[in-house]
Amino acid sequence: MADIAVIGGGASGLTAAIAAARKGADVCVLERGKRVGKKILATGNGRCNLTNIGASRADYHGGDTSFIDHAAGTFWVRETLEMFSELGVLPKVEDGGKVYPYSGSAASVLDVLRRETERVGAETVCGFDVSSVKRMRNGGFKIAAYDGRTVRARGVIIACGGKAAPDLGSNGSGYELLRSFGHTITPLSPSLVQIKTAPDIVKKLKGIKTEARVTIGEFSETGELLFTDYGLSGPPVFSLSSRIGDAGYAEVDLMPEYAFGDVLELLRQRAERLADVPLEDFFTGMLNKRVGQALLKSTDTVPLSRKAGSLSERELKSITAAIKRWRFELRGTMSWNNAQVTKGGAVTSEFDPETMGSRLVKGLYACGEVLDIDGDCGGYNLQWAWSSGYIAGSCAAAMSAVLKNRSEEKQ
């Protein structure tokens, strides 16, 4: 019987396994894929955005984000960077506080995690697709795979990830395993994913990137916006994708550094200086030409063959309003295949934030994306994976040691 069985060999699972094994536990990692860490390789566009130096509760979402407070005070950014430094990863801080390995390769992060997993003696079993986890009468758990194999362990850590990016190994199985023990799962939806809008404008702008502030409801994010043939993409959109709710539209501010009045005055001066320039070239040098043309059409400022000097004060105000609050009708998000993270998960009130242990079933733990905690774009989700995995592994190992000692004393 193993001391700890970790179900899932992703970021949180490998961290949990390493933490538990370092505490002296006999650990077995059960991974349904052909190899561990496949999703790690895709993070940060293949560069692995390890964490964010400014990570705080404000960067996370869920039913109760105070659940992360203990982790933030126990094993957070500093401790994470120290761990990876010890493993040989040299960190590099970039814009927005994002931290990447200096190598620029997510593969190097996975390599050091796999190496450390082996060094501490944690066994990895790939191709083990868990079908059920059940309590045994004499204590501990029996984990069964669909192919008939079984593993017994004193404690189990559910680190299966969510439903996002199923091609990388996530299939939502962890939710069903937790449900089988009576845990509550909130509604699930794709997060850190592209947003779909009415196609009439965006199709013509496919592939164009521009700095902008995007607002959905009361939430706003600023960064590089990407227009696609189906809607909007880019970091600010990813961060807002879980905020859609019942919102009917997204607003794009193409000049977030300028107030409405300042933009209006710029356009007045521009129309005067460029009076003989046709409207199709009015924004050249100020905004992306195609974006400017689409914006003018959206305000019915046509035809674009008109001269800039013909713009009325009413039209200038209408154009200014579009620059500051260009509206795009929302039509949901792209699918799980496009999502980076799952919004929703196991209700955190049913777990102890100091141990990641279940309040319903002794010896059962959960960490990472399977819990109802998701972060913004920028390294926050991996930080939660490292932190929750470390705490779950450490505490599960301590619990297992107590149970093992009791068992030996009885003998």
Tab-separated table of C-alpha atoms in Angstrom:
chain	number	residue	atom	x	y	z
A	1	MET	CA	0.000	0.000	0.000
A	2	ALA	CA	1.331	3.420	-0.963
A	3	ASP	CA	1.201	6.231	1.531
A	4	ILE	CA	-0.151	8.713	-1.002
A	5	ALA	CA	-1.687	8.292	-4.449
A	6	VAL	CA	-1.759	11.455	-6.537
A	7	ILE	CA	-4.316	11.276	-9.325
A	8	GLY	CA	-3.068	13.534	-12.109
A	9	GLY	CA	0.454	14.332	-13.238
A	10	GLY	CA	0.060	18.008	-14.066
A	11	ALA	CA	1.479	21.071	-12.332
A	12	SER	CA	-0.381	20.639	-9.040
A	13	GLY	CA	-0.056	16.849	-9.049
A	14	LEU	CA	3.700	16.786	-9.593
A	15	THR	CA	4.203	19.459	-6.962
A	16	ALA	CA	2.055	17.497	-4.515
A	17	ALA	CA	4.015	14.327	-5.225
A	18	ILE	CA	7.354	16.054	-4.697
A	19	ALA	CA	6.197	17.726	-1.471
A	20	ALA	CA	4.813	14.465	-0.073
A	21	ALA	CA	7.882	12.426	-1.015
A	22	ARG	CA	10.179	15.029	0.539
A	23	LYS	CA	8.268	14.461	3.784
A	24	GLY	CA	9.129	10.783	3.581
A	25	ALA	CA	5.921	9.442	2.095
A	26	ASP	CA	5.779	6.569	-0.368
A	27	VAL	CA	4.107	8.292	-3.323
A	28	CYS	CA	2.519	7.035	-6.513
A	29	VAL	CA	1.459	9.415	-9.310
A	30	LEU	CA	-1.353	8.034	-11.483
A	31	GLU	CA	-1.553	9.768	-14.876
A	32	ARG	CA	-4.112	8.845	-17.533
A	33	GLY	CA	-1.967	10.193	-20.379
A	34	LYS	CA	1.106	8.702	-21.973
A	35	ARG	CA	3.316	11.126	-20.063
A	36	VAL	CA	3.000	13.619	-17.255
A	37	GLY	CA	2.894	17.406	-17.600
A	38	LYS	CA	1.543	17.710	-21.133
A	39	LYS	CA	-0.435	20.826	-20.250
A	40	ILE	CA	2.623	22.464	-18.660
A	41	LEU	CA	4.286	22.381	-22.074
A	42	ALA	CA	1.524	24.529	-23.537
A	43	THR	CA	1.449	27.205	-20.832
A	44	GLY	CA	2.682	30.693	-21.621
A	45	ASN	CA	2.663	29.900	-25.352
A	46	GLY	CA	5.218	27.182	-24.729
A	47	ARG	CA	7.348	29.353	-22.441
A	48	CYS	CA	5.592	28.493	-19.126
A	49	ASN	CA	4.445	31.583	-17.238
A	50	LEU	CA	5.533	30.213	-13.848
A	51	THR	CA	3.904	32.864	-11.665
A	52	ASN	CA	3.328	36.579	-11.284
A	53	ILE	CA	5.290	38.578	-8.728
A	54	GLY	CA	2.187	40.608	-7.866
A	55	ALA	CA	-0.162	37.651	-7.330
A	56	SER	CA	-2.822	38.318	-4.696
A	57	ARG	CA	-6.384	37.346	-3.849
A	58	ALA	CA	-7.643	40.081	-6.199
A	59	ASP	CA	-6.327	38.074	-9.166
A	60	TYR	CA	-8.528	35.064	-8.430
A	61	HIS	CA	-12.171	34.155	-8.825
A	62	GLY	CA	-14.470	31.581	-7.281
A	63	GLY	CA	-17.200	31.231	-4.703
A	64	ASP	CA	-14.850	32.243	-1.878
A	65	THR	CA	-11.434	33.541	-2.884
A	66	SER	CA	-10.382	33.897	0.763
A	67	PHE	CA	-9.682	30.175	0.453
A	68	ILE	CA	-6.289	31.064	-1.049
A	69	ASP	CA	-5.217	33.231	1.909
A	70	HIS	CA	-3.464	30.442	3.814
A	71	ALA	CA	-1.617	29.358	0.682
A	72	ALA	CA	-0.607	32.966	0.000
A	73	GLY	CA	0.952	33.129	3.454
A	74	THR	CA	2.543	29.688	3.380
A	75	PHE	CA	3.826	28.770	-0.063
A	76	TRP	CA	3.395	31.601	-2.518
A	77	VAL	CA	5.480	33.461	-5.112
A	78	ARG	CA	8.732	33.710	-3.140
A	79	GLU	CA	8.638	30.085	-2.043
A	80	THR	CA	7.694	28.947	-5.551
A	81	LEU	CA	10.644	30.782	-7.106
A	82	GLU	CA	12.950	29.386	-4.428
A	83	MET	CA	11.731	25.865	-5.201
A	84	PHE	CA	12.343	26.235	-8.918
A	85	SER	CA	15.677	27.929	-8.307
A	86	GLU	CA	16.754	24.920	-6.248
A	87	LEU	CA	15.711	22.710	-9.152
A	88	GLY	CA	17.843	24.745	-11.555
A	89	VAL	CA	15.327	27.135	-13.126
A	90	LEU	CA	16.579	30.704	-13.499
A	91	PRO	CA	13.555	33.043	-13.412
A	92	LYS	CA	13.049	36.054	-15.637
A	93	VAL	CA	10.516	38.763	-14.754
A	94	GLU	CA	8.807	40.403	-17.712
A	95	ASP	CA	6.086	42.991	-18.303
A	96	GLY	CA	3.153	42.836	-15.932
A	97	GLY	CA	5.144	40.884	-13.357
A	98	LYS	CA	4.999	37.689	-15.391
A	99	VAL	CA	7.762	35.252	-14.514
A	100	TYR	CA	9.183	32.819	-17.080
A	101	PRO	CA	12.157	30.455	-17.033
A	102	TYR	CA	15.153	32.272	-18.520
A	103	SER	CA	15.461	29.390	-20.963
A	104	GLY	CA	12.175	30.493	-22.513
A	105	SER	CA	11.108	26.867	-22.641
A	106	ALA	CA	8.223	25.215	-20.799
A	107	ALA	CA	9.934	21.892	-21.475
A	108	SER	CA	12.741	22.871	-19.111
A	109	VAL	CA	10.211	23.380	-16.296
A	110	LEU	CA	8.674	19.977	-16.879
A	111	ASP	CA	12.121	18.404	-17.122
A	112	VAL	CA	13.176	19.628	-13.669
A	113	LEU	CA	9.867	18.559	-12.134
A	114	ARG	CA	10.166	15.076	-13.606
A	115	ARG	CA	13.785	14.863	-12.497
A	116	GLU	CA	12.884	15.867	-8.944
A	117	THR	CA	9.949	13.461	-8.879
A	118	GLU	CA	12.330	10.648	-9.722
A	119	ARG	CA	15.001	11.871	-7.294
A	120	VAL	CA	12.640	11.850	-4.309
A	121	GLY	CA	11.427	8.382	-5.221
A	122	ALA	CA	7.858	9.100	-6.267
A	123	GLU	CA	6.647	6.428	-8.669
A	124	THR	CA	4.922	7.569	-11.854
A	125	VAL	CA	2.415	5.292	-13.565
A	126	CYS	CA	1.225	6.599	-16.948
A	127	GLY	CA	-1.732	5.256	-18.893
A	128	PHE	CA	-3.604	4.752	-15.606
A	129	ASP	CA	-7.121	6.074	-16.335
A	130	VAL	CA	-8.873	6.109	-12.967
A	131	SER	CA	-12.440	4.798	-13.016
A	132	SER	CA	-13.177	4.946	-9.294
A	133	VAL	CA	-11.791	5.724	-5.862
A	134	LYS	CA	-13.360	3.977	-2.873
A	135	ARG	CA	-12.763	3.832	0.858
A	136	MET	CA	-11.654	0.445	2.164
A	137	ARG	CA	-13.111	-1.033	5.328
A	138	ASN	CA	-9.737	-1.395	6.980
A	139	GLY	CA	-8.744	2.149	6.125
A	140	GLY	CA	-7.214	3.801	3.119
A	141	PHE	CA	-8.441	3.912	-0.460
A	142	LYS	CA	-8.655	1.587	-3.439
A	143	ILE	CA	-8.088	3.305	-6.791
A	144	ALA	CA	-9.248	1.354	-9.824
A	145	ALA	CA	-8.425	1.945	-13.492
A	146	TYR	CA	-10.654	1.147	-16.447
A	147	ASP	CA	-8.231	-1.570	-17.535
A	148	GLY	CA	-8.671	-3.422	-14.235
A	149	ARG	CA	-5.480	-2.352	-12.467
A	150	THR	CA	-5.783	-1.193	-8.864
A	151	VAL	CA	-3.673	0.784	-6.414
A	152	ARG	CA	-4.165	1.063	-2.659
A	153	ALA	CA	-3.109	4.093	-0.659
A	154	ARG	CA	-3.607	5.606	2.785
A	155	GLY	CA	-4.365	8.985	1.273
A	156	VAL	CA	-5.497	10.280	-2.115
A	157	ILE	CA	-4.882	13.654	-3.730
A	158	ILE	CA	-7.228	14.581	-6.579
A	159	ALA	CA	-5.141	16.693	-8.974
A	160	CYS	CA	-6.854	15.854	-12.253
A	161	GLY	CA	-7.258	19.402	-13.489
A	162	GLY	CA	-10.508	20.717	-14.961
A	163	LYS	CA	-12.202	20.429	-18.346
A	164	ALA	CA	-10.183	23.041	-20.245
A	165	ALA	CA	-7.965	21.964	-23.147
A	166	PRO	CA	-9.079	18.302	-23.286
A	167	ASP	CA	-6.502	17.610	-25.998
A	168	LEU	CA	-3.855	18.171	-23.331
A	169	GLY	CA	-5.340	15.584	-20.989
A	170	SER	CA	-8.091	17.292	-18.975
A	171	ASN	CA	-11.449	15.547	-19.153
A	172	GLY	CA	-13.215	16.620	-15.957
A	173	SER	CA	-12.870	13.197	-14.332
A	174	GLY	CA	-11.738	14.714	-11.045
A	175	TYR	CA	-15.142	16.302	-10.541
A	176	GLU	CA	-16.864	12.945	-10.814
A	177	LEU	CA	-14.424	11.356	-8.375
A	178	LEU	CA	-15.133	14.100	-5.837
A	179	ARG	CA	-18.887	13.835	-6.434
A	180	SER	CA	-18.673	10.133	-5.607
A	181	PHE	CA	-17.576	11.159	-2.106
A	182	GLY	CA	-20.409	13.656	-1.709
A	183	HIS	CA	-18.572	16.817	-2.716
A	184	THR	CA	-20.473	19.641	-4.391
A	185	ILE	CA	-19.355	20.852	-7.826
A	186	THR	CA	-20.380	24.308	-9.009
A	187	PRO	CA	-21.461	24.946	-12.624
A	188	LEU	CA	-18.447	24.701	-14.940
A	189	SER	CA	-17.591	26.937	-17.889
A	190	PRO	CA	-14.537	27.732	-20.046
A	191	SER	CA	-12.280	30.528	-18.759
A	192	LEU	CA	-9.211	32.290	-20.152
A	193	VAL	CA	-10.775	31.741	-23.537
A	194	GLN	CA	-11.619	33.782	-26.616
A	195	ILE	CA	-14.939	35.627	-26.720
A	196	LYS	CA	-17.411	35.255	-29.569
A	197	THR	CA	-19.146	38.359	-30.901
A	198	ALA	CA	-21.399	39.322	-33.774
A	199	PRO	CA	-19.172	38.680	-36.826
A	200	ASP	CA	-20.010	41.697	-38.990
A	201	ILE	CA	-17.122	43.899	-37.777
A	202	VAL	CA	-14.511	41.476	-36.430
A	203	LYS	CA	-14.292	39.318	-39.557
A	204	LYS	CA	-12.909	42.272	-41.497
A	205	LEU	CA	-10.301	42.893	-38.789
A	206	LYS	CA	-9.078	39.310	-38.385
A	207	GLY	CA	-5.447	39.153	-37.280
A	208	ILE	CA	-5.107	42.802	-36.212
A	209	LYS	CA	-3.653	43.488	-32.766
A	210	THR	CA	-3.975	46.750	-30.880
A	211	GLU	CA	-3.528	47.994	-27.317
A	212	ALA	CA	-6.954	48.612	-25.808
A	213	ARG	CA	-9.051	48.522	-22.676
A	214	VAL	CA	-11.820	45.943	-22.812
A	215	THR	CA	-14.825	46.240	-20.502
A	216	ILE	CA	-17.572	43.734	-19.795
A	217	GLY	CA	-20.102	44.881	-17.241
A	218	GLU	CA	-18.205	46.400	-14.322
A	219	PHE	CA	-14.928	44.652	-15.128
A	220	SER	CA	-12.122	46.042	-17.307
A	221	GLU	CA	-8.732	44.818	-18.488
A	222	THR	CA	-6.083	46.570	-20.576
A	223	GLY	CA	-3.621	44.907	-22.923
A	224	GLU	CA	-3.088	43.618	-26.429
A	225	LEU	CA	-6.431	42.962	-28.094
A	226	LEU	CA	-6.605	40.588	-31.045
A	227	PHE	CA	-9.475	40.628	-33.525
A	228	THR	CA	-10.458	37.217	-34.905
A	229	ASP	CA	-13.003	36.027	-37.435
A	230	TYR	CA	-15.287	34.886	-34.601
A	231	GLY	CA	-14.727	37.687	-32.065
A	232	LEU	CA	-12.082	38.973	-29.671
A	233	SER	CA	-8.935	37.441	-28.212
A	234	GLY	CA	-5.773	38.439	-26.355
A	235	PRO	CA	-4.810	38.704	-22.642
A	236	PRO	CA	-7.465	41.264	-21.609
A	237	VAL	CA	-10.178	39.161	-23.245
A	238	PHE	CA	-8.932	35.963	-21.605
A	239	SER	CA	-9.093	37.594	-18.181
A	240	LEU	CA	-12.633	38.837	-18.801
A	241	SER	CA	-14.003	35.673	-20.395
A	242	SER	CA	-15.294	34.348	-17.075
A	243	ARG	CA	-17.091	37.640	-16.408
A	244	ILE	CA	-19.557	37.523	-19.284
A	245	GLY	CA	-22.579	36.312	-17.329
A	246	ASP	CA	-25.644	38.047	-18.700
A	247	ALA	CA	-23.704	40.931	-20.266
A	248	GLY	CA	-24.928	41.766	-23.740
A	249	TYR	CA	-21.823	43.390	-25.123
A	250	ALA	CA	-18.136	44.175	-24.655
A	251	GLU	CA	-16.839	47.728	-24.896
A	252	VAL	CA	-13.426	48.430	-26.433
A	253	ASP	CA	-11.527	51.630	-25.645
A	254	LEU	CA	-8.957	52.103	-28.387
A	255	MET	CA	-7.282	55.051	-26.627
A	256	PRO	CA	-7.402	54.253	-22.892
A	257	GLU	CA	-4.727	56.847	-22.045
A	258	TYR	CA	-6.976	59.670	-23.265
A	259	ALA	CA	-10.176	61.058	-21.752
A	260	PHE	CA	-13.252	61.519	-23.951
A	261	GLY	CA	-12.746	65.280	-24.194
A	262	ASP	CA	-9.101	64.899	-25.143
A	263	VAL	CA	-9.945	62.479	-27.957
A	264	LEU	CA	-12.660	64.794	-29.216
A	265	GLU	CA	-10.240	67.719	-29.331
A	266	LEU	CA	-7.653	65.584	-31.147
A	267	LEU	CA	-10.246	64.692	-33.787
A	268	ARG	CA	-11.324	68.316	-34.212
A	269	GLN	CA	-7.726	69.366	-34.822
A	270	ARG	CA	-7.123	66.379	-37.076
A	271	ALA	CA	-10.186	67.114	-39.202
A	272	GLU	CA	-8.997	70.675	-39.615
A	273	ARG	CA	-5.385	69.800	-40.488
A	274	LEU	CA	-6.335	66.903	-42.757
A	275	ALA	CA	-9.395	68.560	-44.261
A	276	ASP	CA	-8.650	67.338	-47.799
A	277	VAL	CA	-7.815	63.743	-46.762
A	278	PRO	CA	-10.539	61.154	-47.529
A	279	LEU	CA	-12.052	59.489	-44.459
A	280	GLU	CA	-10.618	56.120	-45.467
A	281	ASP	CA	-7.203	57.559	-44.565
A	282	PHE	CA	-8.348	59.777	-41.680
A	283	PHE	CA	-6.889	57.575	-38.933
A	284	THR	CA	-3.621	56.686	-40.679
A	285	GLY	CA	-0.881	57.375	-38.147
A	286	MET	CA	-3.308	57.423	-35.232
A	287	LEU	CA	-5.062	54.053	-35.321
A	288	ASN	CA	-4.635	50.949	-37.411
A	289	LYS	CA	-6.006	51.938	-40.837
A	290	ARG	CA	-8.423	48.992	-41.133
A	291	VAL	CA	-9.588	49.449	-37.555
A	292	GLY	CA	-10.213	53.134	-38.209
A	293	GLN	CA	-12.207	52.401	-41.338
A	294	ALA	CA	-14.322	49.763	-39.569
A	295	LEU	CA	-14.927	52.148	-36.690
A	296	LEU	CA	-16.120	54.918	-39.010
A	297	LYS	CA	-18.482	52.522	-40.769
A	298	SER	CA	-19.879	51.396	-37.411
A	299	THR	CA	-20.888	55.006	-36.724
A	300	ASP	CA	-22.475	55.393	-40.166
A	301	THR	CA	-19.872	58.007	-41.078
A	302	VAL	CA	-20.006	57.167	-44.773
A	303	PRO	CA	-19.036	57.230	-47.536
A	304	LEU	CA	-15.337	56.946	-46.696
A	305	SER	CA	-14.563	58.858	-49.869
A	306	ARG	CA	-15.750	61.992	-48.109
A	307	LYS	CA	-13.155	64.547	-47.035
A	308	ALA	CA	-12.244	64.810	-43.359
A	309	GLY	CA	-13.101	68.482	-43.401
A	310	SER	CA	-16.762	67.585	-43.972
A	311	LEU	CA	-17.128	65.962	-40.531
A	312	SER	CA	-19.733	67.712	-38.401
A	313	GLU	CA	-19.424	68.260	-34.649
A	314	ARG	CA	-22.084	65.610	-34.113
A	315	GLU	CA	-20.123	63.118	-36.213
A	316	LEU	CA	-16.886	63.924	-34.382
A	317	LYS	CA	-18.600	63.221	-31.057
A	318	SER	CA	-20.042	59.988	-32.427
A	319	ILE	CA	-16.598	58.877	-33.635
A	320	THR	CA	-15.069	59.824	-30.279
A	321	ALA	CA	-17.710	57.767	-28.483
A	322	ALA	CA	-16.863	54.781	-30.684
A	323	ILE	CA	-13.127	55.148	-30.003
A	324	LYS	CA	-13.773	55.183	-26.255
A	325	ARG	CA	-16.689	52.739	-26.136
A	326	TRP	CA	-16.806	50.612	-29.270
A	327	ARG	CA	-19.480	48.014	-28.608
A	328	PHE	CA	-19.385	44.389	-29.747
A	329	GLU	CA	-22.406	42.172	-29.227
A	330	LEU	CA	-21.462	39.143	-27.126
A	331	ARG	CA	-22.326	35.633	-28.244
A	332	GLY	CA	-20.610	33.542	-25.608
A	333	THR	CA	-17.122	32.076	-25.569
A	334	MET	CA	-15.200	29.541	-27.569
A	335	SER	CA	-15.307	25.900	-26.463
A	336	TRP	CA	-13.389	23.900	-23.886
A	337	ASN	CA	-10.856	23.071	-26.612
A	338	ASN	CA	-9.792	26.720	-26.673
A	339	ALA	CA	-9.943	27.402	-22.926
A	340	GLN	CA	-6.887	27.550	-20.703
A	341	VAL	CA	-8.714	27.150	-17.396
A	342	THR	CA	-12.022	25.976	-15.934
A	343	LYS	CA	-14.303	28.381	-14.126
A	344	GLY	CA	-16.020	26.640	-11.211
A	345	GLY	CA	-15.167	23.386	-9.500
A	346	ALA	CA	-15.357	21.672	-6.119
A	347	VAL	CA	-16.860	24.003	-3.520
A	348	THR	CA	-14.000	25.194	-1.330
A	349	SER	CA	-16.032	25.352	1.885
A	350	GLU	CA	-15.924	21.547	1.850
A	351	PHE	CA	-12.109	21.612	2.099
A	352	ASP	CA	-9.685	22.847	4.750
A	353	PRO	CA	-7.596	25.676	3.243
A	354	GLU	CA	-4.725	24.892	5.605
A	355	THR	CA	-4.363	21.314	4.339
A	356	MET	CA	-6.441	21.071	1.116
A	357	GLY	CA	-8.036	18.110	2.877
A	358	SER	CA	-11.684	17.174	2.466
A	359	ARG	CA	-13.963	18.061	5.369
A	360	LEU	CA	-16.209	15.182	4.294
A	361	VAL	CA	-13.734	12.326	3.837
A	362	LYS	CA	-10.606	11.905	5.934
A	363	GLY	CA	-7.538	11.199	3.844
A	364	LEU	CA	-8.944	12.771	0.674
A	365	TYR	CA	-7.312	15.921	-0.704
A	366	ALA	CA	-7.736	18.121	-3.763
A	367	CYS	CA	-5.590	20.781	-5.389
A	368	GLY	CA	-5.251	22.900	-8.490
A	369	GLU	CA	-7.916	23.502	-11.089
A	370	VAL	CA	-10.364	20.902	-9.761
A	371	LEU	CA	-11.224	23.320	-6.924
A	372	ASP	CA	-13.482	26.340	-7.413
A	373	ILE	CA	-10.564	28.754	-7.800
A	374	ASP	CA	-9.419	30.231	-11.103
A	375	GLY	CA	-7.043	33.080	-11.807
A	376	ASP	CA	-6.598	35.821	-14.352
A	377	CYS	CA	-4.236	35.525	-17.299
A	378	GLY	CA	-0.616	36.148	-16.347
A	379	GLY	CA	0.795	33.252	-14.308
A	380	TYR	CA	-1.825	33.220	-11.566
A	381	ASN	CA	-3.277	29.789	-12.318
A	382	LEU	CA	0.086	28.065	-12.268
A	383	GLN	CA	0.840	29.817	-8.971
A	384	TRP	CA	-2.332	28.323	-7.523
A	385	ALA	CA	-1.322	24.911	-8.870
A	386	TRP	CA	2.133	25.054	-7.249
A	387	SER	CA	0.793	26.409	-3.945
A	388	SER	CA	-2.226	24.155	-3.508
A	389	GLY	CA	-0.239	21.135	-4.687
A	390	TYR	CA	2.577	21.787	-2.227
A	391	ILE	CA	0.180	22.182	0.702
A	392	ALA	CA	-1.868	19.119	-0.252
A	393	GLY	CA	1.236	16.958	-0.649
A	394	SER	CA	2.876	18.108	2.567
A	395	CYS	CA	-0.264	17.691	4.668
A	396	ALA	CA	-1.265	14.390	3.109
A	397	ALA	CA	2.199	13.042	3.915
A	398	ALA	CA	1.882	14.150	7.531
A	399	MET	CA	-1.523	12.496	7.802
A	400	SER	CA	-0.222	9.288	6.274
A	401	ALA	CA	2.717	9.193	8.680
A	402	VAL	CA	0.329	9.374	11.635
A	403	LEU	CA	-1.831	6.572	10.254
A	404	LYS	CA	1.217	4.424	9.523
A	405	ASN	CA	2.532	4.864	13.067
A	406	ARG	CA	-0.830	3.932	14.546
A	407	SER	CA	-0.980	0.837	12.378
A	408	GLU	CA	2.518	-0.210	13.430
A	409	GLU	CA	1.725	0.364	17.099
A	410	LYS	CA	-1.335	-1.908	16.845
A	411	GLN	CA	0.829	-4.623	15.365
